[in-house]
């Protein structure tokens, strides 16, 4: 099969560079174009050199029309307004669109879903790490099977992270709540301090650690009478997201138009939630 021609949107960003490296390393994918917003300092640079690998002969540009001409798939880790605009173009051209952008509003998500109905093959996920998607699926199953065990979610990140708990910890909480058919919002305990009283049965607890250069550690602990099940994930660098996006691009090539998630890409068909 011919190599898929990939456009990296947000090529001048941290994930853009990781995506360029992943495409260069993945058989079956080739970098067709690399785009960033007008005014980006990355414009004009060779995408490979920008990403810290050998030159690829593709200059980073802000000409989206030229970039999409002749392309098969867009890997897009940018910003919500850029992503919704690109989804419209993907639908018009029948392209696959791999969306890692986070922070989309409900209106953005509705617009993206409409583009999928209009002919785009979209894979959208808030976390493209394949290990994390499998972990969330395992958590959902464990929470259902061990319905009376206490669930605690522990995360550690580097000392510059400004929000807590991490979005991924909350995703794991949603997976646990989904397995139990309860609302996370109504059952989560995000902070404990002072005389808290005994643990409330059925709650889902969160604990946050910060320090050093930790990229992202997450543990989900299911504690029952006389035993503890611990499910852990350790992220080493952001290549895990780029590798997942590359796999999604290859998978999407053979799909009908529609809105998919990494759960579909990995064939986790029993998952009730879309990650
Ligand atoms: P970043 O700020 O380093 O990069 C974003 C890039 O997008 C910048 O170069 C910016 O100029 C570019 N951009 C913005 N508007 C654009 C437009 N209209 N056209 C073309 N390019 C445009 O950020 P990042 O760390 O690379 O993250 C990017 C996005 O990906 C964020 O939403 C982040 O939360 C998300 N993210 C998702 C995952 C996942 O697995 N889903 C993982 C990591 C990051």
Coordinates of C-alpha atoms in Angstrom, one line a residue, residues 20-190:
X20 CA 6.8 15.1 12.9
X21 CA 9.3 12.7 14.6
X22 CA 6.6 9.9 14.9
X23 CA 5.6 10.2 11.2
X24 CA 9.2 10.0 10.1
X25 CA 9.7 6.8 12.2
X26 CA 6.4 5.1 11.2
X27 CA 6.3 2.8 8.2
X28 CA 3.3 3.6 6.0
X29 CA 3.3 7.3 6.8
X30 CA 5.1 10.2 5.1
X31 CA 5.1 13.9 5.9
X32 CA 3.2 15.7 3.1
X33 CA 3.1 19.2 4.7
X34 CA 3.5 20.9 8.0
X35 CA 1.5 24.0 8.9
X36 CA 1.3 26.5 11.7
X37 CA -0.5 29.8 12.3
X38 CA 0.5 33.0 10.4
X39 CA 3.3 34.7 12.4
X40 CA 4.6 31.5 14.0
X41 CA 8.4 31.5 14.4
X42 CA 8.5 28.0 12.9
X43 CA 7.4 29.2 9.5
X44 CA 9.9 28.5 6.7
X45 CA 12.0 26.0 8.7
X46 CA 12.5 22.5 7.5
X47 CA 10.0 20.3 9.5
X48 CA 12.6 17.6 10.2
X49 CA 15.3 20.0 11.4
X50 CA 12.7 21.9 13.5
X51 CA 11.7 18.6 15.2
X52 CA 15.4 17.7 15.9
X53 CA 15.8 15.0 13.2
X54 CA 17.2 14.9 9.7
X55 CA 15.9 17.3 7.1
X56 CA 12.7 16.1 5.5
X57 CA 12.5 18.6 2.6
X58 CA 9.2 20.0 3.9
X59 CA 9.1 23.6 5.0
X60 CA 6.6 24.6 7.7
X61 CA 4.1 27.0 6.1
X62 CA 0.9 28.8 6.9
X63 CA -0.7 28.0 3.5
X64 CA -3.4 25.4 4.5
X65 CA -4.9 25.1 1.1
X66 CA -1.6 24.1 -0.5
X67 CA -0.9 21.8 2.5
X68 CA -4.2 19.9 2.1
X69 CA -3.9 19.5 -1.7
X70 CA -3.1 15.8 -2.4
X71 CA -3.1 14.9 1.3
X72 CA -4.7 11.8 2.9
X73 CA -4.8 12.7 6.6
X74 CA -4.3 15.6 9.0
X75 CA -2.8 15.1 12.5
X76 CA -3.9 18.2 14.4
X77 CA -2.8 19.2 17.9
X78 CA -3.5 23.0 17.8
X79 CA -6.3 25.0 19.3
X80 CA -10.1 24.6 19.2
X81 CA -10.8 27.3 16.6
X82 CA -8.1 25.9 14.3
X83 CA -9.4 22.4 14.8
X84 CA -13.1 23.2 14.0
X85 CA -12.0 25.0 10.8
X86 CA -9.8 22.1 9.8
X87 CA -12.6 19.6 10.4
X88 CA -14.8 21.5 7.9
X89 CA -12.0 21.3 5.3
X90 CA -11.4 17.6 6.1
X91 CA -15.1 17.0 5.5
X92 CA -15.1 18.9 2.2
X93 CA -12.1 16.9 0.9
X94 CA -13.0 13.5 2.5
X95 CA -9.8 13.5 4.5
X96 CA -9.1 11.6 7.7
X97 CA -8.6 14.1 10.6
X98 CA -6.8 13.0 13.8
X99 CA -7.7 15.5 16.5
X100 CA -5.6 15.8 19.7
X101 CA -6.6 19.4 20.5
X102 CA -8.1 19.7 24.0
X103 CA -10.3 22.4 25.5
X104 CA -13.0 22.2 22.8
X105 CA -16.4 23.6 24.0
X106 CA -19.7 21.7 23.5
X107 CA -20.4 23.9 20.5
X108 CA -16.9 23.0 19.0
X109 CA -17.6 19.3 19.7
X110 CA -21.0 19.5 18.0
X111 CA -19.4 21.3 15.0
X112 CA -16.8 18.5 14.8
X113 CA -19.5 15.8 14.9
X114 CA -21.3 17.5 12.1
X115 CA -18.2 17.4 9.9
X116 CA -17.9 13.7 10.6
X117 CA -21.5 13.3 9.3
X118 CA -20.6 15.4 6.3
X119 CA -17.8 13.0 5.1
X120 CA -14.7 13.4 7.4
X121 CA -13.2 10.4 9.1
X122 CA -12.4 11.8 12.5
X123 CA -10.5 10.2 15.4
X124 CA -10.7 12.5 18.4
X125 CA -9.2 11.8 21.8
X126 CA -8.2 13.8 24.8
X127 CA -5.3 11.3 25.4
X128 CA -3.7 9.5 22.5
X129 CA -1.4 7.4 24.7
X130 CA -2.3 3.8 23.9
X131 CA -1.3 2.6 27.3
X132 CA -3.5 5.1 29.0
X133 CA -6.6 4.3 26.8
X134 CA -6.1 0.6 27.7
X135 CA -5.7 1.5 31.4
X136 CA -8.9 3.5 31.4
X137 CA -10.7 0.5 29.9
X138 CA -9.2 -1.8 32.6
X139 CA -10.3 0.6 35.3
X140 CA -13.8 0.7 33.9
X141 CA -14.0 -3.1 34.1
X142 CA -12.3 -3.4 37.5
X143 CA -14.6 -0.8 39.0
X144 CA -17.6 -2.8 37.8
X145 CA -16.4 -6.2 38.9
X146 CA -15.1 -5.0 42.3
X147 CA -18.2 -2.9 43.0
X148 CA -17.7 -2.5 46.7
X149 CA -14.0 -1.8 46.7
X150 CA -12.7 1.7 47.6
X151 CA -11.2 3.5 44.5
X152 CA -8.4 6.0 44.9
X153 CA -6.6 7.8 42.1
X154 CA -3.1 9.0 42.7
X155 CA -1.1 11.2 40.2
X156 CA 2.3 12.8 40.1
X157 CA 3.6 15.4 37.7
X158 CA 6.5 17.8 37.5
X159 CA 6.7 20.9 39.7
X160 CA 5.6 23.3 36.9
X161 CA 2.1 21.8 36.4
X162 CA -0.5 24.4 37.4
X163 CA -3.8 22.4 37.6
X164 CA -4.8 19.5 39.8
X165 CA -5.9 16.8 39.6
X166 CA -4.6 16.2 36.1
X167 CA -7.0 15.9 33.2
X168 CA -5.8 12.3 32.9
X169 CA -6.6 11.5 36.5
X170 CA -10.1 12.9 35.9
X171 CA -10.4 10.8 32.8
X172 CA -9.6 7.7 34.9
X173 CA -12.1 8.8 37.5
X174 CA -14.7 9.1 34.7
X175 CA -13.8 5.5 33.6
X176 CA -14.2 4.2 37.2
X177 CA -17.6 6.1 37.6
X178 CA -18.7 4.7 34.2
X179 CA -17.9 1.2 35.3
X180 CA -20.2 1.7 38.3
X181 CA -22.8 3.7 36.4
X182 CA -22.5 6.7 38.8
X183 CA -21.7 10.3 38.2
X184 CA -18.0 11.2 39.0
X185 CA -19.1 14.8 40.0
X186 CA -21.4 13.5 42.6
X187 CA -19.0 10.9 44.1
X188 CA -15.5 12.4 43.8
X189 CA -13.4 13.6 46.8
X190 CA -10.7 15.9 45.4

